[in-house]
Coordinates of C-alpha atoms in Angstrom, one line a residue:
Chain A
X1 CA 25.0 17.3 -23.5
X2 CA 22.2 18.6 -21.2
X3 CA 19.4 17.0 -20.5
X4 CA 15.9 17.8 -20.2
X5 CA 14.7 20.7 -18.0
X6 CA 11.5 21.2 -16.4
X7 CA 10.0 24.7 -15.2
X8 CA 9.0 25.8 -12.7
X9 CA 10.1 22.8 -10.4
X10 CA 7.6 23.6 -7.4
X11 CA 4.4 25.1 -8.4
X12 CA 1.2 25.6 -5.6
X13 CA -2.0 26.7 -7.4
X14 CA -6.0 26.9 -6.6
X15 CA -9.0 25.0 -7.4
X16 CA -10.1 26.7 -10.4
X17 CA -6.8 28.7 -11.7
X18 CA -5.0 27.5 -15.2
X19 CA -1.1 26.6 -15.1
X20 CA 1.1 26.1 -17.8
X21 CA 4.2 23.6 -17.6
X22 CA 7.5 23.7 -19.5
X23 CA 10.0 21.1 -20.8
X24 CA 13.2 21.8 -23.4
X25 CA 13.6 18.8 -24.5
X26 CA 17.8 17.4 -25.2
X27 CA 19.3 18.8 -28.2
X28 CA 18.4 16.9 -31.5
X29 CA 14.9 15.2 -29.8
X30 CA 12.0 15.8 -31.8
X31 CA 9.6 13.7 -29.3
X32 CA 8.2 15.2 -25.8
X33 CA 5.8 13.1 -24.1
X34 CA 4.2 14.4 -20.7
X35 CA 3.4 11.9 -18.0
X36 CA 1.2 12.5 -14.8
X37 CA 2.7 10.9 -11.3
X38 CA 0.3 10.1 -8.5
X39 CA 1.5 7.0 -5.7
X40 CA -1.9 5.6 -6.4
X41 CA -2.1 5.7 -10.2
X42 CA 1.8 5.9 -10.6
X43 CA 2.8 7.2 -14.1
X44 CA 0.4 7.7 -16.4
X45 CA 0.5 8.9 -20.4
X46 CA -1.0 12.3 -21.0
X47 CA 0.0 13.1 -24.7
X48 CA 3.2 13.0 -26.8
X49 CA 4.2 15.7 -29.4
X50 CA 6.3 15.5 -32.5
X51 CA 7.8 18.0 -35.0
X52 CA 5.0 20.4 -33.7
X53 CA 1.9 17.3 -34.0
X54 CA 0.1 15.6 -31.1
X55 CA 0.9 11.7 -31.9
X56 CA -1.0 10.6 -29.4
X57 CA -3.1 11.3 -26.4
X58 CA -3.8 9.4 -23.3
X59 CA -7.0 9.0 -21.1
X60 CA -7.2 12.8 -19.5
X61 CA -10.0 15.0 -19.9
X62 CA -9.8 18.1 -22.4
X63 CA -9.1 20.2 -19.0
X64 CA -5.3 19.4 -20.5
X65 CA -3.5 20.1 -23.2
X66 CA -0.6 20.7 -24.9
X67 CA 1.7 22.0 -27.4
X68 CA 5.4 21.9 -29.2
X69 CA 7.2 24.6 -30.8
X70 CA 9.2 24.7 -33.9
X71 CA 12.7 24.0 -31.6
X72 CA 10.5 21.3 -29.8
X73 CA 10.6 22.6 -26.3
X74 CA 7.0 22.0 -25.3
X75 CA 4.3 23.1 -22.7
X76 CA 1.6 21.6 -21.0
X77 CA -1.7 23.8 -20.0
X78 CA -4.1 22.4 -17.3
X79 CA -7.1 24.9 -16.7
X80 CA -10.0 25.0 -14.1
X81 CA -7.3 22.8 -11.8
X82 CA -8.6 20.1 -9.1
X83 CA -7.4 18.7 -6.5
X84 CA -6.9 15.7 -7.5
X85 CA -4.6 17.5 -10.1
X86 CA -1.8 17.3 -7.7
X87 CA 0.6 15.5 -9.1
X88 CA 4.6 15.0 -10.5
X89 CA 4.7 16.2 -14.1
X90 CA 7.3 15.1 -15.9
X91 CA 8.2 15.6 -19.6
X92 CA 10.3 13.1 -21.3
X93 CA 12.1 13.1 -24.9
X94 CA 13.5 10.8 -27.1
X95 CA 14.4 10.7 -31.0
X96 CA 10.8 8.9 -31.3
X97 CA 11.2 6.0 -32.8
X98 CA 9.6 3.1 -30.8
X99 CA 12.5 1.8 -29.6
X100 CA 14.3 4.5 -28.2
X101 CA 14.5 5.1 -24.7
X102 CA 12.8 8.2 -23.3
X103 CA 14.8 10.4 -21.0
X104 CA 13.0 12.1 -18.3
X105 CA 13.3 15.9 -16.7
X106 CA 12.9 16.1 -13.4
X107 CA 10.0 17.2 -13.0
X108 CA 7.2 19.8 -11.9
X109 CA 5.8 19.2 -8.6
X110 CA 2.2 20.9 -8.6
X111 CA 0.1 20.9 -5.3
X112 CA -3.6 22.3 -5.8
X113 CA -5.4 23.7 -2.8
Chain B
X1 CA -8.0 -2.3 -22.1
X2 CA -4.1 -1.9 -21.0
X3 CA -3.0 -3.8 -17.5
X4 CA 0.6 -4.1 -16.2
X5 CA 1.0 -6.0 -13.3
X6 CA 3.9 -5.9 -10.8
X7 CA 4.2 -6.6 -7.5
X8 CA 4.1 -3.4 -4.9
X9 CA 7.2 -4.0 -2.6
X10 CA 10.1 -6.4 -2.6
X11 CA 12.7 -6.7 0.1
X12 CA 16.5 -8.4 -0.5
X13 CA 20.3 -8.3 0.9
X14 CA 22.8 -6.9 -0.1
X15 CA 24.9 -8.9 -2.4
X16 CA 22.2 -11.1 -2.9
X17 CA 20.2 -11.8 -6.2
X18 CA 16.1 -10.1 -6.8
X19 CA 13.8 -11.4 -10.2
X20 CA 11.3 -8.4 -10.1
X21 CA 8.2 -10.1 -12.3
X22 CA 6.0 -8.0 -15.2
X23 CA 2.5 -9.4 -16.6
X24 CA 1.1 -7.0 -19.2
X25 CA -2.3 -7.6 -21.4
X26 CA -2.3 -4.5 -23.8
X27 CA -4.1 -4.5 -27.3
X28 CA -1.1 -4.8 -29.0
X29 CA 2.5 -4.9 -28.0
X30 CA 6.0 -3.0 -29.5
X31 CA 8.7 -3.9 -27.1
X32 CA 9.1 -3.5 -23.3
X33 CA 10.9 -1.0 -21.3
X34 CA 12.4 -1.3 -17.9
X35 CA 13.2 2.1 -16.1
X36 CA 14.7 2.7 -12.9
X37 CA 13.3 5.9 -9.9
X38 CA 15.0 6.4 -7.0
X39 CA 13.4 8.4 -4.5
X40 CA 12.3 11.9 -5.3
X41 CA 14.6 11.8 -8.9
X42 CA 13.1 11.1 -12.7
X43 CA 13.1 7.5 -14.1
X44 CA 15.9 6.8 -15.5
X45 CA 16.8 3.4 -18.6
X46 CA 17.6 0.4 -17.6
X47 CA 16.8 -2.2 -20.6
X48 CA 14.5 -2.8 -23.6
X49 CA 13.0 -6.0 -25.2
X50 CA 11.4 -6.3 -28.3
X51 CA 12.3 -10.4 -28.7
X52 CA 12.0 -13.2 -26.6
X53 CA 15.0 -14.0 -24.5
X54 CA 17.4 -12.4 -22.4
X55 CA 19.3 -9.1 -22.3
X56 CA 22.3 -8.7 -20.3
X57 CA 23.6 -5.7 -19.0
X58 CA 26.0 -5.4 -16.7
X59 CA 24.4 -6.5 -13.1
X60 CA 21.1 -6.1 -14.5
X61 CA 19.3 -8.8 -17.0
X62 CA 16.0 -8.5 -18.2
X63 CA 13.9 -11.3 -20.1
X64 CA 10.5 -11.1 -22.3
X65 CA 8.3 -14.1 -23.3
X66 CA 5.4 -12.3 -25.7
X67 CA 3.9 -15.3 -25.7
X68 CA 2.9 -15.8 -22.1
X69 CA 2.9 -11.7 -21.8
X70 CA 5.3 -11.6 -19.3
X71 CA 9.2 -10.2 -18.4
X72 CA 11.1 -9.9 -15.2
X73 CA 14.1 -7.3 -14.2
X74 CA 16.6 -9.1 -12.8
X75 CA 19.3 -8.1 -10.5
X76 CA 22.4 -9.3 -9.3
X77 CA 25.0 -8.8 -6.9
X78 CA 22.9 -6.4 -5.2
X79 CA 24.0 -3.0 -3.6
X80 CA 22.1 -0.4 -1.3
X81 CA 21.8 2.1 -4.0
X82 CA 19.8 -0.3 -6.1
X83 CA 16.7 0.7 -3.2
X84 CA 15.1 1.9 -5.7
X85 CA 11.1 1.7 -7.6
X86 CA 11.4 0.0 -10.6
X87 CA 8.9 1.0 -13.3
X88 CA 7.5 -2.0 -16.2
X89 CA 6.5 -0.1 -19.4
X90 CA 5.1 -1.9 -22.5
X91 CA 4.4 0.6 -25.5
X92 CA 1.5 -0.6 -28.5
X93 CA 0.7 0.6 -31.8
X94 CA -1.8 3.4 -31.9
X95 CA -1.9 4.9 -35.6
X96 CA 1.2 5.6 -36.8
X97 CA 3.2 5.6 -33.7
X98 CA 2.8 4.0 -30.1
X99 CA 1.6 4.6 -26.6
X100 CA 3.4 3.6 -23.4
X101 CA 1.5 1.9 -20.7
X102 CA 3.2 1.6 -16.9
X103 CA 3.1 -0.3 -14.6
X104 CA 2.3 1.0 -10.7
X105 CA 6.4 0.4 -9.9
X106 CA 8.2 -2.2 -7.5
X107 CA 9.7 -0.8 -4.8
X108 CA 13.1 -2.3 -4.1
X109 CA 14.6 -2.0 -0.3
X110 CA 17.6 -3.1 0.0
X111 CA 18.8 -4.2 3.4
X112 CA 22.4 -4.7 4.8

């Protein structure tokens, strides 16, 4: 079956502007979690959505957010970006149970100038 | 707080065996992933523990002790596409569900 997919893959934005993030989840997943990638904070948590509900939310400001849709593809809004907002993005889903491993899209790669 | 410790870099042969360590102190603990990222690609499963002991897969074993808040990744037989960082994830109760903590990565070179 497929698996997850990220858009756009490569995105370049300002200090300032908004961007919004993508992720369809594989067929059947009802959990998407979004992760930030930096090399010097490696991966960290930023929220996880299920049937349509944030679960839970990690330590970010309120700058991002998020939301699910009723076929659980997802999206991820950062506004008034910052550099330090450059960063790997990647979504991940899973059946969401504890216990179940998370697979992983391959990313968005977003660079703020 | 949540802290995952593992070391930055480890270097091994090829064919050769590699124990990459884990210490985590999290406000409460569910189980303990393992994941694999090569270079530029998504993390990708390797193992989970929710028990003490050992889990065998394959080349790759991975071990938990809860008690002494630790695990290790270990790898045998060792092959050049194992270069690789290996990410340590522990996920804890928060409401209902659970949050995942990671760990920075290990990077894995592996030399001929």
């Amino acid at each position: 079956k497929a698996g997850v997919t990220q858009t756009p893959r490569y995105l370049i934005k300002t200090r300032g502007q908004q961007v919004t993030l993508s992720c369809s989840p594989i067929s059947g997943h009802r959990s998407v979690s979004w992760y930030q990638q930096t090399p010097g904070q490696g991966l960290q948590f930023l929220f996880e959505y299920f049937s349509e509900t944030q679960r839970n939310k990690g330590n970010f400001p309120g700058r991002f957010s998020g939301r699910q849709f009723s076929n659980s593809r997802s999206e991820m809004n950062v506004s008034t970006l910052e550099l330090g907002d450059s960063a790997l993005y990647l979504c991940a889903s899973s059946l969401g149970q504890e216990n179940n491993e998370q697979f992983f899209g391959p990313g968005t790669r977003l660079t703020v100038l | 707080g949540q802290n995952i410790d593992q070391p930055t870099e480890m270097t091994a042969t090829e064919g050769a065996i590699v124990q990459i360590n884990c210490t985590y102190q999290t406000s409460g603990f569910n189980g303990l992933f393992w994941y694999q990222q090569h270079a530029g690609e998504a993390p990708t499963f390797l193992s989970y523990n929710v028990l003490d002991g050992l889990e065998e897969k394959g080349r790759f074993s991975s071990f938990l002790s809860r008690s002494k808040g630790y695990s290790y990744l270990l790898l045998k037989e060792l092959q050049m596409k194992d270069s690789a960082s290996y990410l340590c994830a522990v996920t804890s109760p928060s409401g209902g569900s659970y949050i995942p903590t990671f760990g920075r990565g290990t990077s894995l070179i592996v030399h001929p």
